[in-house]
Coordinates of C-alpha atoms in Angstrom, one line a residue:
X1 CA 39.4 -15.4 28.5
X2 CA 36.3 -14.5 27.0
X3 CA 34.5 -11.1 27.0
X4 CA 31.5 -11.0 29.3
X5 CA 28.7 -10.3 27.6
X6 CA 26.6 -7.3 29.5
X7 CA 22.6 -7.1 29.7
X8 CA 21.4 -3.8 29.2
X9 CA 18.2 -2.5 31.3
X10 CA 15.3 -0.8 30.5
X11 CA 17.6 3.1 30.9
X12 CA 19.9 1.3 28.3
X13 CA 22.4 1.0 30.9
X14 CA 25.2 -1.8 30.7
X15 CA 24.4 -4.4 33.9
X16 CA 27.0 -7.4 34.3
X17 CA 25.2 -10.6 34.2
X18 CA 26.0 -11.5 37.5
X19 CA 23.8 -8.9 38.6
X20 CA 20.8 -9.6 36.5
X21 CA 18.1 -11.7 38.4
X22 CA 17.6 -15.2 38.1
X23 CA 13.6 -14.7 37.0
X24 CA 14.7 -12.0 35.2
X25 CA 16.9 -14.2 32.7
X26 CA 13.9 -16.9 32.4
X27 CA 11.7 -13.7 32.1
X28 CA 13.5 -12.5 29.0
X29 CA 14.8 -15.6 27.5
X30 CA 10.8 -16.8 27.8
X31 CA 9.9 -13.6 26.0
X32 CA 12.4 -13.6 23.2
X33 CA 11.0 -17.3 22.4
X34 CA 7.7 -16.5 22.0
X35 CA 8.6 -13.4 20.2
X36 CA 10.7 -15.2 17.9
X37 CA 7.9 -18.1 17.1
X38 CA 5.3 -15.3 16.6
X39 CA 7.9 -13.7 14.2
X40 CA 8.4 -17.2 12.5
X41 CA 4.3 -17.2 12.4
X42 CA 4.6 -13.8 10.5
X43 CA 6.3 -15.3 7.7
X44 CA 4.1 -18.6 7.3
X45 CA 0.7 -16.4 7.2
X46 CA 2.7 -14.3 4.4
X47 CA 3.7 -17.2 2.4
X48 CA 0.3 -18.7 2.9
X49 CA -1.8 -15.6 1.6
X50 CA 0.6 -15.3 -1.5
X51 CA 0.2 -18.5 -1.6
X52 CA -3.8 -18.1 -1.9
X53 CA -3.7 -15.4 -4.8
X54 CA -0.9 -17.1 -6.8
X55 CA -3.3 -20.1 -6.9
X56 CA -6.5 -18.2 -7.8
X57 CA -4.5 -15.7 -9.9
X58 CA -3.4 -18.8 -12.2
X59 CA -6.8 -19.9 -11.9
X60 CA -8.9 -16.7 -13.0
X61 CA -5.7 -16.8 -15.8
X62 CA -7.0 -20.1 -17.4
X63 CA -10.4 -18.4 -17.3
X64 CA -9.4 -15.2 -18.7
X65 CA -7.9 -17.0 -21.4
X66 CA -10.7 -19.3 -22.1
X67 CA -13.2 -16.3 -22.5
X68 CA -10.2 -14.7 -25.1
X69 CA -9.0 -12.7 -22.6
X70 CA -5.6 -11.7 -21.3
X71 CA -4.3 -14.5 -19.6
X72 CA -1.4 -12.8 -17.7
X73 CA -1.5 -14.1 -13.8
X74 CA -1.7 -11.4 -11.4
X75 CA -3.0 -11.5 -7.6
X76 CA -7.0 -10.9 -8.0
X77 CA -7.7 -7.2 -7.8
X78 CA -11.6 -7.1 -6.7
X79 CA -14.0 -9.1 -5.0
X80 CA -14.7 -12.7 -6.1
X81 CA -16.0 -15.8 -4.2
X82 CA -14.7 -19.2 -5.9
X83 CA -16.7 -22.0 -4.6
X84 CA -16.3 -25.9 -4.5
X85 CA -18.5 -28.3 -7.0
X86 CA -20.3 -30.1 -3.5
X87 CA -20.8 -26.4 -2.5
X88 CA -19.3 -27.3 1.0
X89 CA -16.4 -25.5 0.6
X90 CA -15.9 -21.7 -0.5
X91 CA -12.9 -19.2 -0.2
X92 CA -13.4 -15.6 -0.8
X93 CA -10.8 -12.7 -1.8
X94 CA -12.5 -9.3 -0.6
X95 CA -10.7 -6.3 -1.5
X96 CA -11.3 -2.9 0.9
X97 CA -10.2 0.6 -0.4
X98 CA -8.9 3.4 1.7
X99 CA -10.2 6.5 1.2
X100 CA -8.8 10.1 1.9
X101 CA -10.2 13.1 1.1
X102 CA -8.1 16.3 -0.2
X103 CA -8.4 20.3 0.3
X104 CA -11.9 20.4 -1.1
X105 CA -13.5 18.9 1.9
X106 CA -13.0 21.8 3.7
X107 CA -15.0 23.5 0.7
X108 CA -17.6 20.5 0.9
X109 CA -18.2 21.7 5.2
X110 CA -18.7 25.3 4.5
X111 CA -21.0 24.5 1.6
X112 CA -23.2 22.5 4.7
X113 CA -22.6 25.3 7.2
X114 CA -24.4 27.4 4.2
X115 CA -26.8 25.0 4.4
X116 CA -27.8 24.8 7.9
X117 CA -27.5 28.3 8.2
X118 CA -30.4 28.6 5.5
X119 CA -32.9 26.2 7.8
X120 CA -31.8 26.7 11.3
X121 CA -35.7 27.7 11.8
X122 CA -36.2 24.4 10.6
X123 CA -33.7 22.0 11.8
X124 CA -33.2 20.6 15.4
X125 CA -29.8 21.9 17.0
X126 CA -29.8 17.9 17.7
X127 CA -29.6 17.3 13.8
X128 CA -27.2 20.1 13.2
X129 CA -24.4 18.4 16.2
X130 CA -24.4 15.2 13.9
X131 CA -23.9 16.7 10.7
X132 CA -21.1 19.0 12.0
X133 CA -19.6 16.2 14.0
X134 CA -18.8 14.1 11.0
X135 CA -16.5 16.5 10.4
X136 CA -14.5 16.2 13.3
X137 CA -11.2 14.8 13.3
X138 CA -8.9 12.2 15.6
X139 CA -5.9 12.3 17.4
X140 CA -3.9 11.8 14.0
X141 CA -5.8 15.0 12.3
X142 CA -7.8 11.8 10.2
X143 CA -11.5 12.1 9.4
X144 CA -14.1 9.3 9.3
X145 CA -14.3 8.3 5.6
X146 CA -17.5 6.2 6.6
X147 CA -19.6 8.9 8.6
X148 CA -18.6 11.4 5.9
X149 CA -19.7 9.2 3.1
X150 CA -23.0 8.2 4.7
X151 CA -24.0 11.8 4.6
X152 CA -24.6 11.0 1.1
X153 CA -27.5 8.8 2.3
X154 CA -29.5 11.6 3.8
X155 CA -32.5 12.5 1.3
X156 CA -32.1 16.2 1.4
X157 CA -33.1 18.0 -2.4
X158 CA -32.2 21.9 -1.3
X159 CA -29.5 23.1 -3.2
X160 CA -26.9 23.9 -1.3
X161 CA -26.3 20.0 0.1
X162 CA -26.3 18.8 -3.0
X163 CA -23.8 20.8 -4.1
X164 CA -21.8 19.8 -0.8
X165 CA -22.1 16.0 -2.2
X166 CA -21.1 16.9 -5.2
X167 CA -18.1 18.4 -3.7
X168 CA -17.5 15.6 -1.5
X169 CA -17.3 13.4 -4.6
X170 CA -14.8 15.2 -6.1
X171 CA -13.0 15.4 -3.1
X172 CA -12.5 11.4 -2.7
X173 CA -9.3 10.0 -3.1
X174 CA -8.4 6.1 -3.3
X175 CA -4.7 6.3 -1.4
X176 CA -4.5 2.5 -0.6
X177 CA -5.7 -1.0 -0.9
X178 CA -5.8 -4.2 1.8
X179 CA -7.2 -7.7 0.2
X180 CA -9.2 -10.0 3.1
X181 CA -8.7 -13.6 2.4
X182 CA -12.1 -15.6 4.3
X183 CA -12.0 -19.4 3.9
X184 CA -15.6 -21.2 4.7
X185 CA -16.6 -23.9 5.0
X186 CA -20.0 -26.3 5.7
X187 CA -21.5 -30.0 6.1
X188 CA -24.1 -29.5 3.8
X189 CA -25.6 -27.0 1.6
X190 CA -28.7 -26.2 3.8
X191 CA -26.3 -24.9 6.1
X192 CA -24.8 -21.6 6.9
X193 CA -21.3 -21.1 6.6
X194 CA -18.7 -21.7 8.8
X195 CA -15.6 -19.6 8.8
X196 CA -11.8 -21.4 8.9
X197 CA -10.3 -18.4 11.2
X198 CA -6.9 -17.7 10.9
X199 CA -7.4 -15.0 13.6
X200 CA -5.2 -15.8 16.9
X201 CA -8.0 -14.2 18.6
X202 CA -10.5 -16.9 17.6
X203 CA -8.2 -20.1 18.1

Protein backbone atom coordinates (compact mmCIF):
# COMPACT_ATOMS: atom_id res chain seq x y z
CA UNK A 1 0.00 0.00 0.00
CA UNK A 2 1.14 3.25 -0.99
CA UNK A 3 2.09 6.26 1.25
CA UNK A 4 -0.53 8.98 1.20
CA UNK A 5 0.75 11.93 0.09
CA UNK A 6 -0.21 14.95 2.68
CA UNK A 7 -1.08 18.76 1.50
CA UNK A 8 0.41 21.09 3.57
CA UNK A 9 -1.65 24.49 4.43
CA UNK A 10 -0.72 27.88 4.51
CA UNK A 11 0.71 27.37 8.76
CA UNK A 12 2.84 24.59 6.98
CA UNK A 13 0.83 22.11 8.71
CA UNK A 14 0.47 18.44 7.27
CA UNK A 15 -3.56 18.05 6.06
CA UNK A 16 -4.60 14.41 4.66
CA UNK A 17 -5.99 14.86 1.26
CA UNK A 18 -9.18 13.67 2.18
CA UNK A 19 -9.58 16.68 4.03
CA UNK A 20 -8.45 19.23 1.55
CA UNK A 21 -11.51 20.82 -0.34
CA UNK A 22 -12.57 19.89 -3.64
CA UNK A 23 -12.13 23.76 -5.09
CA UNK A 24 -9.31 23.91 -3.19
CA UNK A 25 -7.48 21.10 -5.25
CA UNK A 26 -8.77 22.69 -8.74
CA UNK A 27 -7.67 26.08 -6.91
CA UNK A 28 -4.05 24.91 -6.53
CA UNK A 29 -3.65 22.53 -9.32
CA UNK A 30 -5.04 25.72 -11.60
CA UNK A 31 -2.40 27.83 -10.01
CA UNK A 32 0.57 25.61 -10.26
CA UNK A 33 -0.29 25.45 -14.18
CA UNK A 34 -0.20 28.87 -14.87
CA UNK A 35 2.66 29.26 -12.72
CA UNK A 36 4.47 26.67 -14.43
CA UNK A 37 3.72 28.07 -18.17
CA UNK A 38 4.73 31.64 -16.95
CA UNK A 39 7.92 29.91 -15.64
CA UNK A 40 8.26 28.04 -19.11
CA UNK A 41 7.68 31.82 -20.63
CA UNK A 42 10.73 32.99 -18.43
CA UNK A 43 12.96 30.91 -20.21
CA UNK A 44 11.74 31.58 -23.92
CA UNK A 45 11.99 35.64 -23.33
CA UNK A 46 15.70 34.65 -22.10
CA UNK A 47 16.61 32.65 -24.92
CA UNK A 48 15.00 35.16 -27.25
CA UNK A 49 16.99 38.36 -25.91
CA UNK A 50 20.33 36.25 -26.06
CA UNK A 51 19.23 35.41 -28.92
CA UNK A 52 18.86 39.21 -30.17
CA UNK A 53 22.56 40.23 -29.01
CA UNK A 54 24.23 37.06 -30.30
CA UNK A 55 22.79 38.07 -33.66
CA UNK A 56 23.70 41.77 -33.62
CA UNK A 57 26.92 41.03 -31.63
CA UNK A 58 28.04 38.83 -34.79
CA UNK A 59 26.75 41.51 -36.83
CA UNK A 60 28.54 44.66 -35.30
CA UNK A 61 31.69 41.77 -35.43
CA UNK A 62 31.63 41.66 -39.36
CA UNK A 63 31.57 45.52 -39.06
CA UNK A 64 34.27 45.83 -36.58
CA UNK A 65 36.33 43.81 -38.73
CA UNK A 66 35.62 45.47 -41.91
CA UNK A 67 36.60 49.05 -40.45
CA UNK A 68 40.15 46.90 -39.11
CA UNK A 69 38.81 46.56 -36.00
CA UNK A 70 38.64 43.78 -33.39
CA UNK A 71 36.25 41.44 -34.60
CA UNK A 72 35.70 39.47 -31.32
CA UNK A 73 31.62 38.90 -30.90
CA UNK A 74 30.39 40.15 -27.69
CA UNK A 75 26.62 41.19 -26.68
CA UNK A 76 26.46 45.14 -27.76
CA UNK A 77 27.62 47.21 -24.79
CA UNK A 78 25.91 50.88 -25.65
CA UNK A 79 23.19 52.20 -27.46
CA UNK A 80 22.70 51.45 -31.19
CA UNK A 81 19.59 51.37 -33.49
CA UNK A 82 20.09 48.88 -36.59
CA UNK A 83 17.59 49.56 -39.06
CA UNK A 84 16.10 47.69 -42.16
CA UNK A 85 17.09 48.79 -45.98
CA UNK A 86 12.91 49.63 -46.69
CA UNK A 87 13.23 51.52 -43.35
CA UNK A 88 10.01 49.76 -42.14
CA UNK A 89 11.56 47.81 -39.77
CA UNK A 90 14.10 48.85 -36.82
CA UNK A 91 15.25 47.08 -33.55
CA UNK A 92 17.06 49.04 -30.97
CA UNK A 93 19.48 47.77 -28.01
CA UNK A 94 19.35 50.68 -25.26
CA UNK A 95 21.62 50.25 -22.47
CA UNK A 96 20.63 52.10 -18.87
CA UNK A 97 23.27 52.45 -16.09
CA UNK A 98 22.61 52.42 -12.37
CA UNK A 99 23.98 54.81 -10.51
CA UNK A 100 24.92 54.89 -6.63
CA UNK A 101 26.57 57.38 -4.91
CA UNK A 102 29.29 56.81 -2.11
CA UNK A 103 30.31 58.62 1.41
CA UNK A 104 30.92 61.87 -0.31
CA UNK A 105 27.37 62.74 -0.91
CA UNK A 106 26.89 63.41 2.39
CA UNK A 107 29.88 65.93 1.95
CA UNK A 108 28.13 67.10 -1.46
CA UNK A 109 24.56 68.05 1.14
CA UNK A 110 26.45 69.97 3.64
CA UNK A 111 28.34 71.79 0.99
CA UNK A 112 24.46 72.96 -0.20
CA UNK A 113 23.25 73.46 3.45
CA UNK A 114 26.43 76.02 3.35
CA UNK A 115 24.97 77.35 0.55
CA UNK A 116 21.56 78.08 1.43
CA UNK A 117 22.56 79.15 4.60
CA UNK A 118 24.61 82.02 2.69
CA UNK A 119 21.16 83.27 0.78
CA UNK A 120 18.37 82.39 3.06
CA UNK A 121 17.59 86.39 2.65
CA UNK A 122 17.37 85.59 -0.73
CA UNK A 123 15.87 82.26 -1.36
CA UNK A 124 12.17 81.21 -0.96
CA UNK A 125 11.76 78.53 2.05
CA UNK A 126 9.68 76.95 -1.01
CA UNK A 127 13.06 76.66 -3.08
CA UNK A 128 15.10 75.57 -0.12
CA UNK A 129 12.22 72.23 0.74
CA UNK A 130 13.13 70.98 -2.94
CA UNK A 131 16.67 71.19 -2.76
CA UNK A 132 16.88 69.52 0.62
CA UNK A 133 14.27 67.00 -0.41
CA UNK A 134 16.34 65.52 -3.03
CA UNK A 135 18.20 64.33 -0.54
CA UNK A 136 15.87 62.38 1.16
CA UNK A 137 15.91 58.73 1.13
CA UNK A 138 13.21 55.58 0.74
CA UNK A 139 12.18 52.86 2.64
CA UNK A 140 15.50 50.90 1.46
CA UNK A 141 17.87 53.93 2.77
CA UNK A 142 18.21 54.54 -1.43
CA UNK A 143 18.45 58.00 -2.83
CA UNK A 144 16.98 59.38 -6.14
CA UNK A 145 19.94 59.20 -8.55
CA UNK A 146 17.65 61.23 -11.03
CA UNK A 147 16.44 64.24 -8.67
CA UNK A 148 20.01 64.37 -7.37
CA UNK A 149 21.62 64.60 -10.77
CA UNK A 150 19.12 67.19 -12.09
CA UNK A 151 20.40 69.46 -9.46
CA UNK A 152 23.16 69.81 -11.81
CA UNK A 153 20.77 71.54 -14.23
CA UNK A 154 20.05 74.53 -11.91
CA UNK A 155 22.08 77.63 -13.28
CA UNK A 156 23.50 78.68 -10.02
CA UNK A 157 27.42 80.40 -10.39
CA UNK A 158 28.02 81.12 -6.29
CA UNK A 159 30.72 79.14 -5.18
CA UNK A 160 29.70 77.08 -2.76
CA UNK A 161 27.16 75.00 -5.28
CA UNK A 162 29.50 74.59 -7.54
CA UNK A 163 31.73 73.08 -5.45
CA UNK A 164 28.68 70.72 -4.19
CA UNK A 165 28.50 69.61 -8.07
CA UNK A 166 31.73 69.08 -8.18
CA UNK A 167 31.50 66.84 -5.29
CA UNK A 168 28.55 65.22 -6.50
CA UNK A 169 30.60 64.21 -9.56
CA UNK A 170 33.08 62.60 -7.75
CA UNK A 171 30.74 60.93 -5.75
CA UNK A 172 28.93 58.95 -8.77
CA UNK A 173 29.40 55.46 -9.03
CA UNK A 174 28.30 53.07 -11.97
CA UNK A 175 27.26 49.74 -9.76
CA UNK A 176 25.22 48.05 -12.59
CA UNK A 177 23.94 47.79 -16.02
CA UNK A 178 20.35 46.52 -17.63
CA UNK A 179 20.21 46.46 -21.79
CA UNK A 180 16.31 47.25 -23.20
CA UNK A 181 15.71 45.47 -26.29
CA UNK A 182 12.66 47.71 -28.41
CA UNK A 183 11.59 46.10 -31.69
CA UNK A 184 9.54 48.73 -34.22
CA UNK A 185 8.09 48.57 -36.69
CA UNK A 186 5.94 50.72 -39.62
CA UNK A 187 3.93 50.59 -43.11
CA UNK A 188 5.76 53.23 -44.53
CA UNK A 189 8.43 55.58 -43.87
CA UNK A 190 6.16 58.76 -43.41
CA UNK A 191 4.99 57.04 -40.55
CA UNK A 192 5.71 56.96 -36.89
CA UNK A 193 6.86 53.88 -35.36
CA UNK A 194 5.10 51.23 -34.00
CA UNK A 195 6.43 49.31 -31.12
CA UNK A 196 6.39 45.02 -31.27
CA UNK A 197 5.68 44.78 -27.27
CA UNK A 198 6.79 41.96 -25.56
CA UNK A 199 5.26 43.38 -22.43
CA UNK A 200 2.37 41.05 -20.96
CA UNK A 201 0.88 44.17 -19.90
CA UNK A 202 0.37 45.45 -23.44
CA UNK A 203 -0.90 42.09 -25.12
Amino acid sequence: MSEVKMWINKRGDQVHPDLVPHEEKLKTELVQKIIGRAEKGVNIMMHFKKYVTDEIGDYMGMMREKYGLDPMRNSPKGNLSIESYDGLMKVQIAVQQHIDFDEKLLLAKEKIDEYLKEITADAGADIQTLITKVFDVDKQGNVNAKMILSLKGYKISHPKWKEAMEIIDEAVEIVGSKSYIRFMKRKSVDEKWENISLDFASV
